[in-house]
Amino acid sequence: MTAPAPAVSLRHITRRFGPVVANDDVSLDLAPGEIHALVGENGAGKSTLVRVLYGLLQPDAGSIEVDGRTVRIHRPADAMRLGLGMVHQHFMLVGPLTVAENVTLAREPGAALGGFSPARAERAVAALAERHRLPVDPRARIASLSVGAQQRVEILKALYHGARVLILDEPTAVLTPHEVDDLFRVLRELQGNGTTIVLITHKLAEVMALAQRVTVMRAGRVVGGGPVASLTVERLAELMVGRPIPPLHARTGAPRSSEAPLLEVRMLDVSDERGLAAVKRVSFEVEAGEIVGIAGVEGNGQHELVECLAGLRPAVRGEILVAGRRCDACAPHAARERFAAGVAHIPSDRLHRGLVPDMTLAENFLLGRQRERTLVPGALLAPGALAALAAPRLAEYDVRPPGPARRARQRSGGNPQKRIAARELTRGAAVVLAAHPTRGVDLGAMAFIHQRLLRERDAGRAVLLVSSELSEILALSDRIFVMYEGRLVHETRPAETDERTLGLYMTGRQKEART
Amino acid sequence: MSAATERPAAPAGTPVRRAGPGADTRRALLTALAPVVAVALSLALGAIFILAIGEDPLAIYALMLRESLGTGYGLGQTLFKATPLVFTGLAVALGFRAGLFNIGVEGQLYLGGLAAALAGAALAGRPAVVLLPLTLLAAAAAGAAWGALPGYLKARFGAHEVINTIMLNFIAFALASFVGRWVFQPATVRTAEIGAGAHLARLDALFPALRGSPVNLALLLAAACAAGVGLLLFRTRTGYELRAVGLNAAAAEYGGVSIGRAQLVAMTLSGAIAGLGGVNFVLGYKHYFELGFSAGAGFLGIAVALLGRNHPAGVVVAALFFGALSYGGLVINQRVPKELVEVLQALVILLAISAQQVMERAARRLA
């Protein structure tokens, strides 16, 4: 059979950043109306490739064809004119404006005397949303919308500007499981209307569920791909990483000790920024040599719980005991005390909370540990000595050797997470708080971090794992709690449950789950 | 809150950090070059103004250079003018490092000078070993208090330090005039002479080549301050915590740093250094305080910190540059209007800001 002429064809694209070749002779065809997954680890060159396609970067070599014509795309406006639309991972929306205003931005429906007609914009956006079955209120302000709804606005915006080829960069990274389902439904709908979709991801289950064809990139090159039907998840993972991924091994360490738990939380109440109750009378324990997973749709109080345990947010009332010693749960600015009590914290927002990107690696290794005698023996810091102390630990946690290929690392990469892990897991803390430790990191880094958490467990630490990835919770936890609307609504063990059941509890449908 | 409003600045492709020493060194070199480029460009643009007046720019620049650096007297004058700028530049830079914009350096310097003069006069009979440390302490303490106040308001209530330090400048000026009702000499706007024990010796006693110029031991105090600030910022836990707060307050909080305390410490130290800047004039030159003595040295400190990239060594170099520009401007006064120097200063500031952006972008592309 002969394939239809490609809607978009990238031919022999090469793009360098200084000495780093981000795209090395990359060719890619998009068939009209297909969902094409572009997978690869962070730094593999996926983002560079679509940025070239969208006119955000100019290729050093190679050409682009749209509908069979060779085109030059100098800027995103050119791309839009050619019917290309992009939904960025970090949304490009104006928070205080309405949905209609955002969607029509730069092509607003006019009114008399060069004015802007909000009513016409709202009607146009409502009609568009209706046609593509994208439920969204044109008059709602962006800032009041959920992440999933904001993403729908981004998609609408691209469609409003006439996109026939839609590029989505890691669209599910920020979504809850239900929002992912909604997104997939929307994407299939769009495909039904003839839209070609490029899906950048490193979640292979999504590829299998949604895409017809897949292209795998590694280290700037295309290393494989083809129809999804002919590939397995394992094969894709191997192509992405360049080696087989070891499966998570079962518990190897000694069974849990029967001593007192290392982390005890009793009747904890925590408020969010607006002063509303976010954590409601939460009690649980984590024993030595145990991983306790907290599953939940984001925004159900997990964030406030972890921040409170880490001393970054005072509790309203309740008790926290670390290794049997009472901490002042209600004290503000208690991060230092909590570190001293024996808590390590891998925060969910790596670049905002966990690292100072403009400081050196060694200085980042010191963050939160600046009072440890082993790192700063005297009154003065010795940068050389500190670097020498930090280097072997960083090397141990940084699976990739430093080299030229590391220079163009992107901020979404897994390396920041490994650096934080290197710092936090070498503290010798009794309690490890890991909040979304693998969100947005690539497969290799994810496997690495999972192994490390299991090793911490086997070393007799108490690990609290908060994640919205149910597969992660199920694979790592000894016990699982489900958090819903600030409460722990369900306790179970991995062997006694499954993703569907947990999903029901996570969405507050206990009654269905129990039947 | 939408994702767009949370993280607006960095585009997705911004590398967090370049691995490898080569890239980092290149980047550091390129960004360090930015002030040099800014100065060169501003001199080139200034040349157009000089041409417009009908003078020869090269001759004017040569004259400035010769008179401000080429003679012992001129060098002394340049160093004298640069001395308070080192203090004020360091004060601003220290604030910037902790993420605070201390515009109140002028007022802090002013009150530091006043306190030094009052202490030096009140205790006039004491020997130098007692009197000199006490007057220096008075200067630092007055500046520190004037810096700590907006620091406290920021830490406690989140009141913006820019607004408060600007306001406190005016209050400082008014306060000095008010206090003057009791402490100024009859029919003057200056205080009584300080005791001889509080005098900072002129350097021409040591280096005869500087003869006649008012440069004094305050210069060495400034150099010591620069070294101290460098040590504080890059070799102490406090400095590390201040920098962490300045670069990423959320991460600093995560690391157990009390942000409010760091802000208060930074503003207090910044004010103390600014206050010490007042001794160049009061202890080293006129030996009394007079209204308006600060003459904008505090405000120029912002430009010094900017051009010096908030690094103590850079601040020293930038202070010397502005000192030379300032004295050189006096020398060429017969041939071109003195506003030329102000134009040059403005150009340097404008270009220093933009050159930094341009060079950083270039470095990023190369790295």
PDB file of N, CA, C and O in Angstrom, chain B residues 94-129:
ATOM      1  N   LEU B  94      26.057  44.294  48.607  1.00  0.00           N
ATOM      2  CA  LEU B  94      25.699  43.340  49.663  1.00  0.00           C
ATOM      3  C   LEU B  94      24.180  43.161  49.721  1.00  0.00           C
ATOM      4  O   LEU B  94      23.670  42.052  49.853  1.00  0.00           O
ATOM      5  N   GLY B  95      23.458  44.278  49.600  1.00  0.00           N
ATOM      6  CA  GLY B  95      22.002  44.188  49.568  1.00  0.00           C
ATOM      7  C   GLY B  95      21.518  43.379  48.375  1.00  0.00           C
ATOM      8  O   GLY B  95      20.703  42.469  48.509  1.00  0.00           O
ATOM      9  N   PHE B  96      22.077  43.698  47.206  1.00  0.00           N
ATOM     10  CA  PHE B  96      21.673  42.981  45.987  1.00  0.00           C
ATOM     11  C   PHE B  96      21.892  41.485  46.133  1.00  0.00           C
ATOM     12  O   PHE B  96      21.091  40.676  45.681  1.00  0.00           O
ATOM     13  N   ARG B  97      23.009  41.115  46.736  1.00  0.00           N
ATOM     14  CA  ARG B  97      23.328  39.692  46.878  1.00  0.00           C
ATOM     15  C   ARG B  97      22.256  38.968  47.679  1.00  0.00           C
ATOM     16  O   ARG B  97      22.021  37.781  47.496  1.00  0.00           O
ATOM     17  N   ALA B  98      21.632  39.686  48.607  1.00  0.00           N
ATOM     18  CA  ALA B  98      20.563  39.074  49.399  1.00  0.00           C
ATOM     19  C   ALA B  98      19.192  39.363  48.790  1.00  0.00           C
ATOM     20  O   ALA B  98      18.170  39.169  49.435  1.00  0.00           O
ATOM     21  N   GLY B  99      19.192  39.881  47.567  1.00  0.00           N
ATOM     22  CA  GLY B  99      17.923  40.136  46.887  1.00  0.00           C
ATOM     23  C   GLY B  99      17.241  41.415  47.318  1.00  0.00           C
ATOM     24  O   GLY B  99      16.039  41.569  47.141  1.00  0.00           O
ATOM     25  N   LEU B 100      18.007  42.359  47.895  1.00  0.00           N
ATOM     26  CA  LEU B 100      17.418  43.608  48.381  1.00  0.00           C
ATOM     27  C   LEU B 100      18.059  44.798  47.666  1.00  0.00           C
ATOM     28  O   LEU B 100      19.264  44.818  47.452  1.00  0.00           O
ATOM     29  N   PHE B 101      17.245  45.763  47.312  1.00  0.00           N
ATOM     30  CA  PHE B 101      17.741  46.950  46.623  1.00  0.00           C
ATOM     31  C   PHE B 101      17.776  48.083  47.645  1.00  0.00           C
ATOM     32  O   PHE B 101      16.764  48.709  47.936  1.00  0.00           O
ATOM     33  N   ASN B 102      18.959  48.332  48.189  1.00  0.00           N
ATOM     34  CA  ASN B 102      19.115  49.372  49.199  1.00  0.00           C
ATOM     35  C   ASN B 102      19.396  50.704  48.513  1.00  0.00           C
ATOM     36  O   ASN B 102      20.528  51.016  48.170  1.00  0.00           O
ATOM     37  N   ILE B 103      18.360  51.506  48.319  1.00  0.00           N
ATOM     38  CA  ILE B 103      18.534  52.829  47.714  1.00  0.00           C
ATOM     39  C   ILE B 103      18.826  53.847  48.809  1.00  0.00           C
ATOM     40  O   ILE B 103      19.062  55.012  48.542  1.00  0.00           O
ATOM     41  N   GLY B 104      18.815  53.397  50.053  1.00  0.00           N
ATOM     42  CA  GLY B 104      18.996  54.311  51.177  1.00  0.00           C
ATOM     43  C   GLY B 104      20.444  54.548  51.556  1.00  0.00           C
ATOM     44  O   GLY B 104      20.713  55.153  52.600  1.00  0.00           O
ATOM     45  N   VAL B 105      21.365  54.102  50.699  1.00  0.00           N
ATOM     46  CA  VAL B 105      22.779  54.231  51.028  1.00  0.00           C
ATOM     47  C   VAL B 105      23.172  55.696  51.245  1.00  0.00           C
ATOM     48  O   VAL B 105      23.968  56.014  52.129  1.00  0.00           O
ATOM     49  N   GLU B 106      22.577  56.580  50.462  1.00  0.00           N
ATOM     50  CA  GLU B 106      22.898  58.002  50.595  1.00  0.00           C
ATOM     51  C   GLU B 106      22.590  58.495  52.018  1.00  0.00           C
ATOM     52  O   GLU B 106      23.424  59.131  52.670  1.00  0.00           O
ATOM     53  N   GLY B 107      21.408  58.165  52.485  1.00  0.00           N
ATOM     54  CA  GLY B 107      21.014  58.601  53.822  1.00  0.00           C
ATOM     55  C   GLY B 107      21.831  57.925  54.910  1.00  0.00           C
ATOM     56  O   GLY B 107      22.164  58.528  55.931  1.00  0.00           O
ATOM     57  N   GLN B 108      22.157  56.657  54.697  1.00  0.00           N
ATOM     58  CA  GLN B 108      22.953  55.916  55.680  1.00  0.00           C
ATOM     59  C   GLN B 108      24.358  56.509  55.778  1.00  0.00           C
ATOM     60  O   GLN B 108      24.917  56.665  56.868  1.00  0.00           O
ATOM     61  N   LEU B 109      24.928  56.838  54.618  1.00  0.00           N
ATOM     62  CA  LEU B 109      26.247  57.481  54.601  1.00  0.00           C
ATOM     63  C   LEU B 109      26.207  58.841  55.294  1.00  0.00           C
ATOM     64  O   LEU B 109      27.094  59.201  56.079  1.00  0.00           O
ATOM     65  N   TYR B 110      25.157  59.569  55.027  1.00  0.00           N
ATOM     66  CA  TYR B 110      24.985  60.913  55.560  1.00  0.00           C
ATOM     67  C   TYR B 110      24.938  60.891  57.085  1.00  0.00           C
ATOM     68  O   TYR B 110      25.664  61.615  57.768  1.00  0.00           O
ATOM     69  N   LEU B 111      24.099  60.002  57.612  1.00  0.00           N
ATOM     70  CA  LEU B 111      23.987  59.912  59.064  1.00  0.00           C
ATOM     71  C   LEU B 111      25.235  59.307  59.685  1.00  0.00           C
ATOM     72  O   LEU B 111      25.617  59.661  60.817  1.00  0.00           O
ATOM     73  N   GLY B 112      25.900  58.413  58.957  1.00  0.00           N
ATOM     74  CA  GLY B 112      27.175  57.870  59.434  1.00  0.00           C
ATOM     75  C   GLY B 112      28.189  58.983  59.619  1.00  0.00           C
ATOM     76  O   GLY B 112      28.885  59.063  60.640  1.00  0.00           O
ATOM     77  N   GLY B 113      28.244  59.886  58.650  1.00  0.00           N
ATOM     78  CA  GLY B 113      29.154  61.028  58.737  1.00  0.00           C
ATOM     79  C   GLY B 113      28.792  61.921  59.909  1.00  0.00           C
ATOM     80  O   GLY B 113      29.667  62.369  60.673  1.00  0.00           O
ATOM     81  N   LEU B 114      27.494  62.171  60.073  1.00  0.00           N
ATOM     82  CA  LEU B 114      27.047  63.035  61.174  1.00  0.00           C
ATOM     83  C   LEU B 114      27.408  62.415  62.527  1.00  0.00           C
ATOM     84  O   LEU B 114      27.957  63.088  63.417  1.00  0.00           O
ATOM     85  N   ALA B 115      27.161  61.136  62.675  1.00  0.00           N
ATOM     86  CA  ALA B 115      27.441  60.466  63.943  1.00  0.00           C
ATOM     87  C   ALA B 115      28.931  60.475  64.229  1.00  0.00           C
ATOM     88  O   ALA B 115      29.357  60.711  65.375  1.00  0.00           O
ATOM     89  N   ALA B 116      29.743  60.251  63.204  1.00  0.00           N
ATOM     90  CA  ALA B 116      31.192  60.260  63.395  1.00  0.00           C
ATOM     91  C   ALA B 116      31.644  61.644  63.862  1.00  0.00           C
ATOM     92  O   ALA B 116      32.469  61.781  64.769  1.00  0.00           O
ATOM     93  N   ALA B 117      31.080  62.691  63.240  1.00  0.00           N
ATOM     94  CA  ALA B 117      31.472  64.057  63.593  1.00  0.00           C
ATOM     95  C   ALA B 117      31.060  64.384  65.021  1.00  0.00           C
ATOM     96  O   ALA B 117      31.839  64.975  65.788  1.00  0.00           O
ATOM     97  N   LEU B 118      29.852  63.997  65.404  1.00  0.00           N
ATOM     98  CA  LEU B 118      29.380  64.306  66.750  1.00  0.00           C
ATOM     99  C   LEU B 118      30.193  63.544  67.794  1.00  0.00           C
ATOM    100  O   LEU B 118      30.606  64.106  68.810  1.00  0.00           O
ATOM    101  N   ALA B 119      30.453  62.263  67.533  1.00  0.00           N
ATOM    102  CA  ALA B 119      31.238  61.473  68.481  1.00  0.00           C
ATOM    103  C   ALA B 119      32.652  62.028  68.563  1.00  0.00           C
ATOM    104  O   ALA B 119      33.215  62.172  69.658  1.00  0.00           O
ATOM    105  N   GLY B 120      33.229  62.352  67.406  1.00  0.00           N
ATOM    106  CA  GLY B 120      34.597  62.846  67.369  1.00  0.00           C
ATOM    107  C   GLY B 120      34.745  64.171  68.093  1.00  0.00           C
ATOM    108  O   GLY B 120      35.786  64.460  68.691  1.00  0.00           O
ATOM    109  N   ALA B 121      33.707  65.012  68.046  1.00  0.00           N
ATOM    110  CA  ALA B 121      33.765  66.314  68.721  1.00  0.00           C
ATOM    111  C   ALA B 121      33.467  66.164  70.211  1.00  0.00           C
ATOM    112  O   ALA B 121      34.114  66.786  71.054  1.00  0.00           O
ATOM    113  N   ALA B 122      32.518  65.310  70.537  1.00  0.00           N
ATOM    114  CA  ALA B 122      32.108  65.169  71.929  1.00  0.00           C
ATOM    115  C   ALA B 122      33.228  64.595  72.792  1.00  0.00           C
ATOM    116  O   ALA B 122      33.370  64.942  73.961  1.00  0.00           O
ATOM    117  N   LEU B 123      33.991  63.704  72.196  1.00  0.00           N
ATOM    118  CA  LEU B 123      35.039  63.034  72.959  1.00  0.00           C
ATOM    119  C   LEU B 123      36.408  63.566  72.572  1.00  0.00           C
ATOM    120  O   LEU B 123      37.417  62.845  72.653  1.00  0.00           O
ATOM    121  N   ALA B 124      36.456  64.832  72.159  1.00  0.00           N
ATOM    122  CA  ALA B 124      37.628  65.374  71.477  1.00  0.00           C
ATOM    123  C   ALA B 124      38.935  65.170  72.237  1.00  0.00           C
ATOM    124  O   ALA B 124      39.979  64.950  71.643  1.00  0.00           O
ATOM    125  N   GLY B 125      38.912  65.228  73.558  1.00  0.00           N
ATOM    126  CA  GLY B 125      40.165  65.180  74.283  1.00  0.00           C
ATOM    127  C   GLY B 125      40.813  63.809  74.399  1.00  0.00           C
ATOM    128  O   GLY B 125      41.965  63.696  74.802  1.00  0.00           O
ATOM    129  N   ARG B 126      40.048  62.747  74.017  1.00  0.00           N
ATOM    130  CA  ARG B 126      40.551  61.400  74.276  1.00  0.00           C
ATOM    131  C   ARG B 126      41.702  61.048  73.330  1.00  0.00           C
ATOM    132  O   ARG B 126      41.788  61.586  72.230  1.00  0.00           O
ATOM    133  N   PRO B 127      42.512  60.082  73.744  1.00  0.00           N
ATOM    134  CA  PRO B 127      43.599  59.644  72.859  1.00  0.00           C
ATOM    135  C   PRO B 127      43.055  58.877  71.661  1.00  0.00           C
ATOM    136  O   PRO B 127      41.930  58.359  71.694  1.00  0.00           O
ATOM    137  N   ALA B 128      43.878  58.803  70.624  1.00  0.00           N
ATOM    138  CA  ALA B 128      43.447  58.214  69.353  1.00  0.00           C
ATOM    139  C   ALA B 128      42.972  56.771  69.508  1.00  0.00           C
ATOM    140  O   ALA B 128      42.003  56.367  68.865  1.00  0.00           O
ATOM    141  N   VAL B 129      43.640  55.980  70.353  1.00  0.00           N
ATOM    142  CA  VAL B 129      43.247  54.565  70.484  1.00  0.00           C
ATOM    143  C   VAL B 129      41.824  54.422  70.972  1.00  0.00           C
ATOM    144  O   VAL B 129      41.167  53.427  70.703  1.00  0.00           O
TER     145      VAL B 129
END
